[in-house]
Amino acid sequence: MAGHMLDIVLKNLKKKFDNGFVAVHNINLEIAEKEFLVLVGPSGCGKSTTLRMIAGLEKITEGEIYIKNRLVNHLMPKDRNIAMVFQNYALYPHMKVYDNIAFGLKMRKIPKPEIDKLVHEASEILGIEDLLHRRPRQLSGGERQRVALGRAIVRKPDVFLFDEPLSNLDAKLRVQMREEIKKLHERLQTTIVYVTHDQVEAMTMGTRIVVMKNGVVQQVGKPLELYEKPLNLFVAGFLGSPAMNFLNARVVEERGAFFVKDDHFSLTIPRALKNRYSELKEKEVIFGIRPEHIFDKTLTDPFPNGESLKAKIEIVEPMGSVVVLVARCGTSKIIASVDSKTKARPHVEMDFLLDMSQMHLFDKEFEEAY
Amino acid sequence: MDRFLTEKVKKAFLVIATVALFVFILFPPAVLFLTSIKTELDALSFPPKWFFQPTLKNYAAILKTSPLIGYAVNSLIVASLNTIACVVIGSMAAYSLARYKFKGSENIAFWMLSIRMMPPVAAIIPIYILMKNVGLLDTPWCLVITYLTFNLPFVVWMMKGFFEEIPRELEESAFIDGCSPLNAFIRIALPLVAPGLAATAILVFIFSWNEFLFALILTGTKAVTLPVGIIGFMKETGINWGYMTAGGILALVPVILFTMLVQKHLVKGLTLGALK
């Protein structure tokens, strides 16, 4: 991170609840200025707890948190100069929208004319000027979300914290707010730490993603980095929809070439990857390939590293732009996302082409990528 | 058609039930009121007279000749101070029990409730001795303090429930917006439970206003409250029904006024949470 100013640093951060449950194990993380960092993982992975520790809403069991080079472990939330958007928006029901947005400024004893200016500025950015004199319960979900954002941006904090802000919205609104939050980030250039369980949100919004599971960071990186080079089985399966296919297989060497092999398939490992996997000879592995790297052979011209595989179609799911095929190859299930012109029908065996340059191999025991 | 009919029957039944219930509830106060505007002769006649010449003689007499106004002032002082103390202490205690869970906090809450389970009579002698020793007997203070024992647990339990229904994120959001815990309590939590608080305050006020047993034992002359004062019309020479009932009606008036004043909050408060 040389050259970048660091905004938030988490050092050996740990959270153990009173009931003994360890929600976060020893997290180390450096968040650069202006970054849009997404913490993503299934529920109970410790992502929200981590965020709440940064906010000061959750006591830190061990470790240190720095915001703008200042140790904040013992600072109250109000002294950390952060803003947070909650999943249920947490608008004050007894205050009008204007007062909701102005509340943080009032608490900081900012003069009234200044407050008025700032509130109108923020509401203009979010297009909620018409709502200023309404009460939260008179607003729709999307409007509430905007007010919550307004309340956060009006204070011009060092850091924005988002705790699953879009999960209470319907699908269409979610996409729209996703774009708006992204635009807001570009406009305000403020560091954002964003928690979500939705891998699509993580992939589309984050400049960097932290994948967590059971309180442990699995991998940190740019969205495409994580997508293309997952460090372990969990990250590989978590990011991407439909999820990556995993097949039990064996690495075999025959006449100088390496294969990923099972009773029902034998796929040549590309030459370029040969050296990387040569040590796995005769080893049981998990072979991973994403659905979008599997093609309908009848619709695809042969390409380098394209390997054939026969599988019996079980389900055909037309999605419009693509067709998702659920097929079976021996005991393994394979999901392929193929061209919508496919003629695939259930219960019929068909040929697929796998783009082996996109293959992944994982250790069977430790589930780590080779 | 069938459904329409059953709806109608249902509605009619509801109306009848409501009227019956109201007649049942309102019968005693109605008799109280009627007796208070009867002459002594009419009041004692049997079977009771339903048609008679009403008179305000009883009211005029007790307001002029007895220290009823003084009793009312005592009652007002005791009930108001007790209500204020209950609301201030009780809501803070309830908030901390609702929001700050610590080892034994549930036990503390239950212990408070258990105080209410105790029959008041059991405590009356010790309280009398205590009050005598600290020199508070026959002052409004001894009643204010004693009523706290019974009203505080009630307030704490009512308010604890209301506070627990506020989403925690509201206060967390307030913390981030710049509130200290006390500030978040005053500016966010308290306004949100205001209807519940008002409802609780009314019930506490009514309890203090109507309380009889402790008032009878702990006061003698100076700090006598209305319920005890009204009993004063029961003399060895006989019961003056006219005076007693008139006193009773006068004692009812402030409670009714107070309740009407905050009725909107009372309904809102007692159904708080049901609306969510």
XYZ file of C-alpha atoms in Angstrom:
646
model
C 0.000 0.000 0.000
C 2.990 2.305 -0.363
C 2.078 5.722 -1.626
C -1.445 5.421 -0.314
C -2.601 7.076 2.811
C -4.106 4.484 5.120
C -7.526 5.286 6.471
C -8.323 2.298 8.620
C -5.944 -0.287 10.015
C -7.103 -3.399 11.842
C -4.366 -5.135 13.800
C -4.892 -8.641 15.170
C -8.513 -7.794 15.755
C -10.462 -10.365 17.722
C -13.985 -10.523 19.089
C -15.147 -13.009 21.645
C -18.693 -12.645 22.907
C -19.671 -13.137 26.533
C -21.110 -16.543 25.720
C -17.683 -17.637 24.518
C -18.454 -17.504 20.814
C -15.523 -16.149 18.844
C -17.048 -14.089 16.045
C -13.816 -12.667 14.669
C -10.430 -14.363 14.792
C -7.395 -12.198 14.451
C -8.122 -9.969 11.500
C -5.398 -7.842 9.935
C -6.504 -5.371 7.336
C -5.290 -2.120 5.869
C -7.855 0.049 4.157
C -6.509 2.809 1.965
C -7.952 6.279 1.575
C -10.900 6.510 -0.855
C -11.202 2.761 -1.032
C -14.562 0.990 -1.382
C -13.906 -2.104 0.643
C -16.554 -4.810 0.794
C -16.684 -7.369 3.581
C -18.582 -10.328 2.254
C -19.448 -13.768 3.553
C -22.335 -15.937 4.678
C -24.303 -14.925 7.776
C -22.360 -15.470 10.965
C -18.990 -15.014 9.296
C -18.098 -12.034 11.490
C -18.345 -9.334 8.841
C -20.946 -7.256 10.675
C -19.135 -7.694 13.970
C -15.958 -6.404 12.348
C -17.809 -3.386 11.010
C -19.408 -2.728 14.380
C -16.015 -2.842 16.053
C -14.774 -0.217 13.598
C -17.849 1.853 14.443
C -17.290 1.446 18.165
C -20.610 -0.274 18.738
C -18.951 -3.520 19.733
C -16.178 -3.837 22.294
C -12.884 -5.135 20.986
C -11.673 -8.266 22.731
C -8.115 -8.062 21.422
C -6.208 -6.061 18.870
C -6.175 -2.494 17.662
C -8.147 -0.306 15.314
C -6.679 2.855 13.818
C -8.724 5.398 11.909
C -6.638 8.116 10.217
C -3.583 7.026 12.185
C -5.418 7.447 15.458
C -5.905 4.530 17.827
C -9.665 4.435 18.396
C -10.002 1.348 20.606
C -11.307 3.360 23.517
C -13.047 6.137 21.654
C -16.826 6.372 21.749
C -18.561 6.050 18.377
C -19.299 9.779 18.467
C -15.594 10.613 18.635
C -14.534 8.456 15.684
C -15.879 10.738 12.950
C -17.599 7.939 11.100
C -21.063 7.596 9.631
C -23.033 4.394 9.383
C -25.986 3.210 7.343
C -27.931 0.374 8.916
C -29.847 -2.456 7.310
C -33.163 -1.202 8.689
C -32.068 2.433 8.069
C -32.575 3.315 11.754
C -34.234 6.629 10.990
C -35.529 8.400 14.086
C -39.306 7.867 13.780
C -40.205 10.890 15.890
C -38.266 13.356 13.744
C -38.962 14.765 10.330
C -36.581 13.904 7.526
C -34.914 17.298 7.886
C -34.247 16.729 11.580
C -33.062 13.203 10.932
C -30.411 14.528 8.598
C -29.603 17.510 10.797
C -29.388 15.531 14.041
C -25.698 14.682 13.804
C -24.846 18.287 13.029
C -26.958 19.566 15.913
C -25.199 17.202 18.287
C -21.916 18.681 17.107
C -23.170 22.186 17.875
C -22.872 23.471 14.338
C -24.610 26.833 13.877
C -28.150 26.700 12.516
C -27.629 28.499 9.169
C -24.689 26.194 8.459
C -26.831 23.131 9.300
C -29.541 24.374 6.992
C -27.066 24.790 4.148
C -25.528 21.352 4.667
C -28.888 19.568 4.932
C -30.081 21.122 1.698
C -26.806 20.298 -0.009
C -27.025 16.655 1.019
C -30.699 16.313 0.154
C -30.037 17.820 -3.247
C -27.360 15.237 -3.982
C -29.807 12.453 -3.094
C -32.900 14.054 -4.626
C -34.900 14.046 -1.399
C -35.575 17.797 -1.047
C -39.316 17.203 -1.380
C -39.284 14.778 1.536
C -37.644 17.026 4.118
C -40.873 17.733 5.974
C -42.194 14.207 6.046
C -41.804 11.616 8.733
C -39.926 8.371 8.134
C -43.053 6.220 8.319
C -44.537 8.160 5.386
C -41.638 7.142 3.147
C -41.154 4.141 0.889
C -38.234 1.778 1.386
C -36.166 3.452 -1.299
C -36.835 6.904 0.112
C -35.884 5.788 3.598
C -32.677 4.413 2.201
C -31.899 7.801 0.638
C -32.601 9.616 3.881
C -30.287 7.225 5.692
C -27.620 8.004 3.112
C -28.302 11.709 3.525
C -27.836 11.456 7.248
C -24.503 9.783 6.647
C -23.062 12.104 4.019
C -24.180 15.379 5.594
C -21.524 15.148 8.288
C -18.675 14.650 5.835
C -17.142 11.871 7.939
C -13.734 10.247 7.495
C -15.296 6.877 6.790
C -18.689 5.506 5.746
C -19.762 2.202 7.202
C -22.574 0.313 5.484
C -24.183 -2.685 7.163
C -26.147 -4.596 4.506
C -27.913 -1.418 3.440
C -29.715 -2.874 0.444
C -31.037 -6.157 1.762
C -34.427 -4.712 2.718
C -35.114 -3.428 -0.798
C -36.747 -5.289 -3.650
C -34.553 -6.564 -6.457
C -35.083 -3.701 -8.868
C -34.526 -0.964 -6.321
C -31.471 -2.780 -5.071
C -29.808 -2.556 -8.461
C -30.665 1.129 -8.668
C -29.346 1.948 -5.192
C -26.224 -0.083 -5.913
C -25.451 2.266 -8.763
C -26.257 5.315 -6.694
C -24.020 4.321 -3.832
C -21.228 3.701 -6.322
C -21.779 7.115 -7.864
C -21.888 8.670 -4.421
C -18.523 7.126 -3.653
C -17.037 8.527 -6.829
C -18.436 11.940 -6.067
C -17.520 12.164 -2.399
C -14.238 10.251 -2.562
C -14.699 9.022 0.995
C -13.528 5.657 2.232
C -16.346 3.121 2.441
C -16.448 -0.132 4.329
C -19.451 -2.067 3.113
C -20.815 -5.284 4.581
C -22.976 -7.618 2.528
C -23.771 -11.290 2.150
C -24.552 -10.756 -1.518
C -21.638 -11.680 -3.726
C -23.097 -9.703 -6.648
C -23.024 -6.529 -4.558
C -19.493 -7.329 -3.514
C -18.282 -7.948 -7.063
C -19.989 -4.928 -8.607
C -19.373 -2.315 -5.930
C -16.082 -2.987 -4.226
C -12.705 -1.734 -5.291
C -11.464 -4.484 -2.990
C -13.243 -7.434 -1.443
C -12.586 -9.250 1.807
C -14.167 -12.697 1.870
C -14.807 -13.979 5.381
C -15.945 -17.281 6.799
C -16.356 -18.291 10.449
C -14.600 -15.147 11.620
C -11.526 -15.722 9.478
C -10.477 -13.740 6.421
C -10.310 -16.130 3.484
C -8.945 -13.809 0.833
C -8.490 -10.115 0.148
C -8.231 -8.637 -3.318
C -9.759 -6.849 -6.255
C -13.043 -8.394 -7.438
C -11.628 -9.995 -10.587
C -8.535 -11.195 -8.757
C -10.732 -13.124 -6.353
C -12.899 -14.370 -9.144
C -10.049 -15.572 -11.314
C -7.626 -16.721 -8.660
C -9.525 -17.874 -5.598
C -7.162 -19.043 -2.895
C -9.443 -21.762 -1.626
C -12.547 -23.785 -2.268
C -14.749 -21.497 -0.195
C -13.885 -18.316 -2.093
C -14.147 -20.169 -5.390
C -17.626 -21.390 -4.541
C -18.834 -18.183 -2.907
C -18.122 -15.719 -5.691
C -19.850 -16.187 -9.018
C -23.369 -17.251 -9.884
C -24.124 -20.004 -10.667
C -21.338 -21.226 -8.411
C -18.192 -22.959 -9.627
C -18.449 -26.696 -10.350
C -16.349 -28.964 -8.163
C -15.526 -32.486 -9.290
C -13.475 -35.100 -7.533
C -10.623 -36.154 -9.790
C -7.093 -37.367 -10.001
C -4.064 -35.850 -11.722
C -2.492 -38.353 -14.114
C 0.541 -38.195 -16.394
C 0.342 -40.031 -19.688
C 2.955 -39.726 -22.445
C 4.269 -36.407 -21.178
C 0.886 -34.761 -20.850
C -1.067 -34.207 -17.642
C -4.742 -35.021 -17.252
C -7.494 -34.447 -14.768
C -9.188 -37.797 -14.703
C -12.111 -39.656 -13.263
C -14.055 -42.792 -14.260
C -16.238 -40.651 -16.486
C -13.956 -38.001 -17.890
C -10.389 -37.323 -18.845
C -9.403 -33.726 -19.490
C -6.009 -32.534 -20.679
C -4.332 -29.906 -18.521
C -3.100 -27.049 -20.757
C 0.623 -26.945 -21.411
C 0.924 -23.528 -19.839
C -0.316 -24.908 -16.524
C 1.683 -28.100 -16.675
C 4.545 -26.897 -14.526
C 2.212 -25.520 -11.905
C 0.444 -28.831 -11.428
C 3.251 -31.285 -12.239
C 3.844 -32.068 -8.591
C 0.293 -33.276 -8.185
C 0.904 -36.429 -10.157
C -1.283 -39.316 -8.922
C -2.889 -37.064 -6.345
C -6.595 -36.907 -5.502
C -7.759 -33.336 -6.061
C -10.870 -31.250 -6.508
C -11.204 -29.961 -10.014
C -13.055 -26.656 -10.349
C -14.517 -24.983 -13.395
C -17.017 -22.146 -13.630
C -20.349 -22.675 -15.441
C -19.538 -19.903 -17.912
C -16.418 -21.752 -18.999
C -18.434 -24.753 -20.133
C -19.854 -24.596 -23.648
C -22.343 -26.466 -25.793
C -20.066 -28.344 -28.169
C -22.489 -28.203 -31.091
C -22.598 -24.404 -30.906
C -18.902 -23.752 -30.360
C -15.999 -23.930 -32.720
C -13.094 -25.861 -31.286
C -10.650 -23.608 -29.410
C -7.249 -24.191 -27.853
C -7.503 -25.996 -24.503
C -11.141 -26.848 -25.142
C -11.755 -30.317 -23.765
C -14.799 -32.502 -24.311
C -16.938 -33.945 -21.572
C -20.113 -36.005 -21.846
C -22.905 -35.438 -19.380
C -26.587 -36.218 -19.081
C -28.857 -33.182 -18.894
C -31.215 -33.122 -15.927
C -32.664 -29.626 -15.920
C -32.801 -26.845 -18.492
C -33.236 -23.322 -17.103
C -33.598 -20.600 -19.742
C -32.433 -17.270 -18.297
C -32.888 -15.218 -21.440
C -29.325 -14.283 -22.294
C -28.035 -17.741 -21.402
C -29.416 -21.162 -20.597
C -28.322 -22.820 -17.395
C -27.997 -26.574 -17.747
C -27.848 -28.899 -14.780
C -26.204 -32.126 -15.897
C -24.735 -35.250 -14.376
C -21.413 -36.808 -15.193
C -21.073 -40.036 -13.232
C -21.736 -39.059 -9.640
C -20.848 -35.407 -10.116
C -23.277 -32.608 -10.806
C -22.228 -30.105 -13.441
C -23.810 -26.739 -14.031
C -23.153 -25.050 -17.334
C -24.181 -21.621 -18.494
C -24.402 -21.970 -22.275
C -25.539 -20.050 -25.334
C -29.314 -19.579 -25.395
C -29.484 -21.227 -28.821
C -28.724 -24.593 -27.245
C -30.865 -27.562 -28.225
C -30.267 -29.319 -24.929
C -33.239 -31.278 -23.563
C -33.612 -33.050 -20.256
C -32.608 -36.726 -20.015
C -30.431 -36.488 -23.120
C -26.684 -36.993 -23.023
C -24.735 -34.182 -24.625
C -21.205 -33.042 -25.291
C -19.719 -30.048 -23.538
C -16.527 -28.176 -24.224
C -14.595 -27.064 -21.142
C -12.190 -24.146 -21.361
C -9.311 -25.748 -19.474
C -7.277 -22.532 -19.398
C -9.796 -21.449 -16.737
C -9.464 -24.578 -14.615
C -8.752 -24.673 -10.882
C -7.362 -27.426 -8.718
C -7.843 -27.599 -4.965
C -6.330 -29.720 -2.249
C -8.865 -32.298 -1.152
C -8.022 -32.131 2.514
C -7.230 -28.461 3.176
C -9.401 -27.115 0.340
C -6.689 -24.716 -0.723
C -5.925 -23.864 -4.332
C -2.799 -25.242 -5.972
C -75.636 -13.013 1.461
C -74.940 -15.515 4.190
C -71.666 -13.907 5.072
C -73.311 -10.523 5.134
C -75.822 -11.802 7.660
C -73.245 -13.358 9.944
C -71.290 -10.103 9.820
C -74.404 -8.289 10.953
C -75.102 -10.760 13.741
C -71.522 -10.478 14.859
C -71.753 -6.719 14.932
C -75.023 -6.728 16.851
C -73.580 -9.150 19.366
C -70.546 -6.917 19.814
C -72.706 -3.875 20.426
C -74.861 -5.721 22.975
C -71.813 -7.086 24.752
C -70.208 -3.646 24.867
C -73.335 -2.032 26.282
C -73.733 -4.780 28.874
C -70.127 -4.423 29.917
C -70.452 -0.662 30.257
C -73.624 -0.919 32.306
C -71.838 -3.364 34.596
C -68.783 -1.144 34.953
C -70.594 2.165 35.206
C -73.295 1.042 37.662
C -71.334 1.700 40.881
C -70.094 5.179 39.900
C -73.604 5.999 38.666
C -75.079 5.045 42.024
C -72.296 7.002 43.712
C -73.153 10.079 41.693
C -76.904 9.743 42.152
C -76.562 9.306 45.884
C -74.371 12.393 46.071
C -77.135 14.584 44.677
C -79.879 13.176 46.894
C -81.113 14.568 50.150
C -80.331 12.462 53.225
C -83.866 11.157 53.252
C -83.816 10.089 49.595
C -80.425 8.506 50.014
C -81.582 6.224 52.792
C -84.896 5.223 51.223
C -85.374 1.607 50.239
C -85.936 0.505 47.500
C -83.634 3.180 46.074
C -85.393 6.074 44.450
C -84.557 6.588 40.761
C -86.552 9.792 40.400
C -85.994 12.561 42.918
C -85.316 16.250 43.274
C -81.526 16.624 42.824
C -79.628 18.841 45.216
C -76.086 20.172 45.526
C -76.474 20.546 49.268
C -73.999 17.748 50.029
C -71.297 19.335 47.898
C -71.807 22.753 49.382
C -71.752 21.330 52.900
C -68.548 19.318 52.602
C -66.699 22.061 50.782
C -67.683 24.546 53.471
C -67.530 22.576 56.667
C -64.922 19.877 56.192
C -61.219 20.220 55.350
C -61.787 18.298 52.134
C -59.882 20.807 50.021
C -56.907 20.400 52.296
C -57.058 16.624 51.839
C -57.266 17.082 48.091
C -54.165 19.256 48.159
C -52.361 16.572 50.163
C -53.465 13.941 47.681
C -52.319 16.067 44.802
C -48.904 16.654 46.357
C -48.423 12.987 47.177
C -49.666 11.677 43.835
C -47.759 14.220 41.734
C -44.449 13.884 43.552
C -44.769 10.128 43.530
C -45.559 10.071 39.821
C -42.650 12.359 38.954
C -40.222 10.351 41.069
C -41.496 7.085 39.615
C -41.223 8.249 36.042
C -37.744 9.701 36.434
C -36.198 6.866 38.443
C -38.272 4.104 36.887
C -37.627 4.943 33.259
C -33.880 5.213 33.832
C -33.816 1.919 35.701
C -35.953 0.281 33.034
C -33.710 1.605 30.269
C -30.586 0.244 31.855
C -32.235 -3.122 32.474
C -33.469 -3.221 28.872
C -30.232 -2.156 27.234
C -27.312 -3.063 29.456
C -27.378 -6.741 30.149
C -24.978 -7.745 32.865
C -24.618 -10.720 35.131
C -27.741 -10.897 37.254
C -29.639 -8.112 35.496
C -32.551 -10.473 34.897
C -32.486 -11.380 38.581
C -32.621 -7.731 39.563
C -35.636 -7.228 37.325
C -37.375 -10.195 38.908
C -36.468 -9.102 42.395
C -38.145 -5.768 41.693
C -41.259 -7.542 40.523
C -41.266 -9.737 43.621
C -41.652 -6.614 45.778
C -45.049 -6.152 44.216
C -46.031 -9.689 45.082
C -45.689 -8.902 48.779
C -49.028 -8.114 50.441
C -48.848 -4.469 51.563
C -50.209 -5.308 54.995
C -47.107 -7.368 55.689
C -44.917 -4.296 55.349
C -47.058 -1.799 57.124
C -45.738 -2.177 60.663
C -42.037 -1.996 59.697
C -42.740 0.968 57.452
C -44.615 2.703 60.257
C -41.707 2.228 62.634
C -39.212 3.350 60.031
C -41.145 6.471 59.213
C -41.604 7.231 62.883
C -37.875 6.922 63.536
C -36.933 9.266 60.698
C -39.659 11.676 61.741
C -41.632 11.536 58.522
C -44.904 10.260 59.950
C -47.923 12.318 58.957
C -46.042 14.148 56.208
C -46.653 13.798 52.436
C -43.080 12.502 52.168
C -43.764 9.280 53.986
C -46.501 8.451 51.466
C -44.413 9.570 48.480
C -41.610 7.266 49.592
C -43.838 4.349 50.542
C -45.743 4.428 47.265
C -42.422 4.278 45.417
C -41.975 0.789 46.801
C -45.066 -0.394 44.992
C -45.098 1.846 41.946
C -41.443 1.650 40.950
C -41.474 -2.068 40.110
C -44.590 -1.492 38.069
C -42.999 1.399 36.168
C -39.758 -0.493 35.631
C -41.529 -3.511 34.196
C -43.855 -1.535 31.974
C -41.093 0.706 30.678
C -38.604 -2.126 30.259
C -41.006 -3.697 27.803
C -41.434 -0.460 25.890
C -37.709 0.198 25.703
C -36.998 -3.333 24.547
C -39.270 -2.772 21.584
C -37.211 0.112 20.242
C -34.817 -1.204 17.612
C -31.347 -1.001 19.083
C -30.009 0.490 15.852
C -31.818 3.740 16.593
C -29.638 4.401 19.597
C -26.563 3.056 17.858
C -27.241 5.451 15.047
C -27.531 8.214 17.634
C -24.177 7.211 19.156
C -22.582 7.565 15.753
C -24.387 10.845 15.171
C -22.663 12.206 18.248
C -24.748 11.188 21.256
C -23.437 9.996 24.582
C -25.477 7.136 26.068
C -27.371 9.615 28.272
C -28.058 11.822 25.263
C -29.320 8.897 23.223
C -31.621 7.976 26.100
C -33.046 11.475 26.419
C -33.241 12.422 22.747
C -34.084 9.118 21.075
C -35.332 6.418 23.444
C -37.434 8.583 25.741
C -39.432 10.423 23.032
C -40.158 7.093 21.396
C -41.675 5.589 24.532
C -43.451 8.835 25.480
C -46.949 7.388 24.921
C -46.066 4.373 27.040
C -44.537 6.606 29.661
C -47.686 8.739 29.761
C -49.881 5.662 30.157
C -47.679 4.365 32.934
C -47.674 7.748 34.649
C -51.474 7.863 34.637
C -51.737 4.455 36.246
C -49.157 5.415 38.869
C -50.965 8.675 39.559
C -54.282 6.896 39.971
C -52.770 4.327 42.301
C -51.229 7.037 44.498
C -54.386 9.108 44.431
C -56.611 6.237 45.450
C -54.325 4.446 47.887
C -56.023 3.995 51.221
C -54.304 1.530 53.549
C -50.920 3.217 53.936
C -52.474 6.666 53.946
C -54.726 5.622 56.797
C -51.905 4.222 58.923
C -49.114 6.670 58.133
C -51.030 9.931 58.332
C -52.987 11.388 61.215
C -54.021 14.970 60.826
C -51.686 17.053 58.715
C -51.034 14.823 55.704
C -54.422 13.154 55.394
C -55.314 12.324 51.794
C -58.722 12.270 50.156
C -59.613 8.565 50.539
C -58.790 8.740 54.242
C -60.565 12.080 54.545
C -63.730 10.756 52.982
C -63.816 7.943 55.491
C -64.001 10.683 58.082
C -67.680 11.017 57.230
C -68.182 7.614 58.810
C -68.798 8.557 62.402
C -69.951 6.747 65.537
C -73.203 8.597 65.119
C -73.742 7.045 61.671
C -72.613 7.197 58.110
C -73.340 10.373 56.205
C -73.926 8.834 52.788
C -74.540 12.129 51.070
C -71.228 13.601 52.239
C -69.297 10.426 51.511
C -70.587 10.040 47.992
C -70.128 13.711 47.222
C -66.535 13.397 48.469
C -66.102 10.331 46.317
C -67.281 12.150 43.228
C -64.998 15.101 43.974
C -62.112 12.675 44.349
C -62.925 11.188 40.953
C -62.915 14.472 39.094
C -59.164 15.141 38.929
C -58.462 11.580 37.865
C -61.006 11.789 35.068
C -59.706 15.178 33.941
C -56.124 13.965 34.008
C -57.017 10.814 32.109
C -58.960 12.710 29.478
C -56.040 15.046 29.046
C -53.665 12.229 28.199
C -56.172 9.736 26.845
C -54.674 9.887 23.368
C -51.324 8.837 24.793
C -52.922 6.294 27.068
C -54.465 4.364 24.195
C -51.309 4.698 22.125
C -49.165 3.674 25.063
C -51.109 0.605 26.050
C -51.116 -0.610 22.462
C -47.492 0.348 21.848
C -45.839 -2.435 19.939
C -49.155 -3.842 18.808
C -49.009 -1.213 16.106
C -45.704 -2.378 14.712
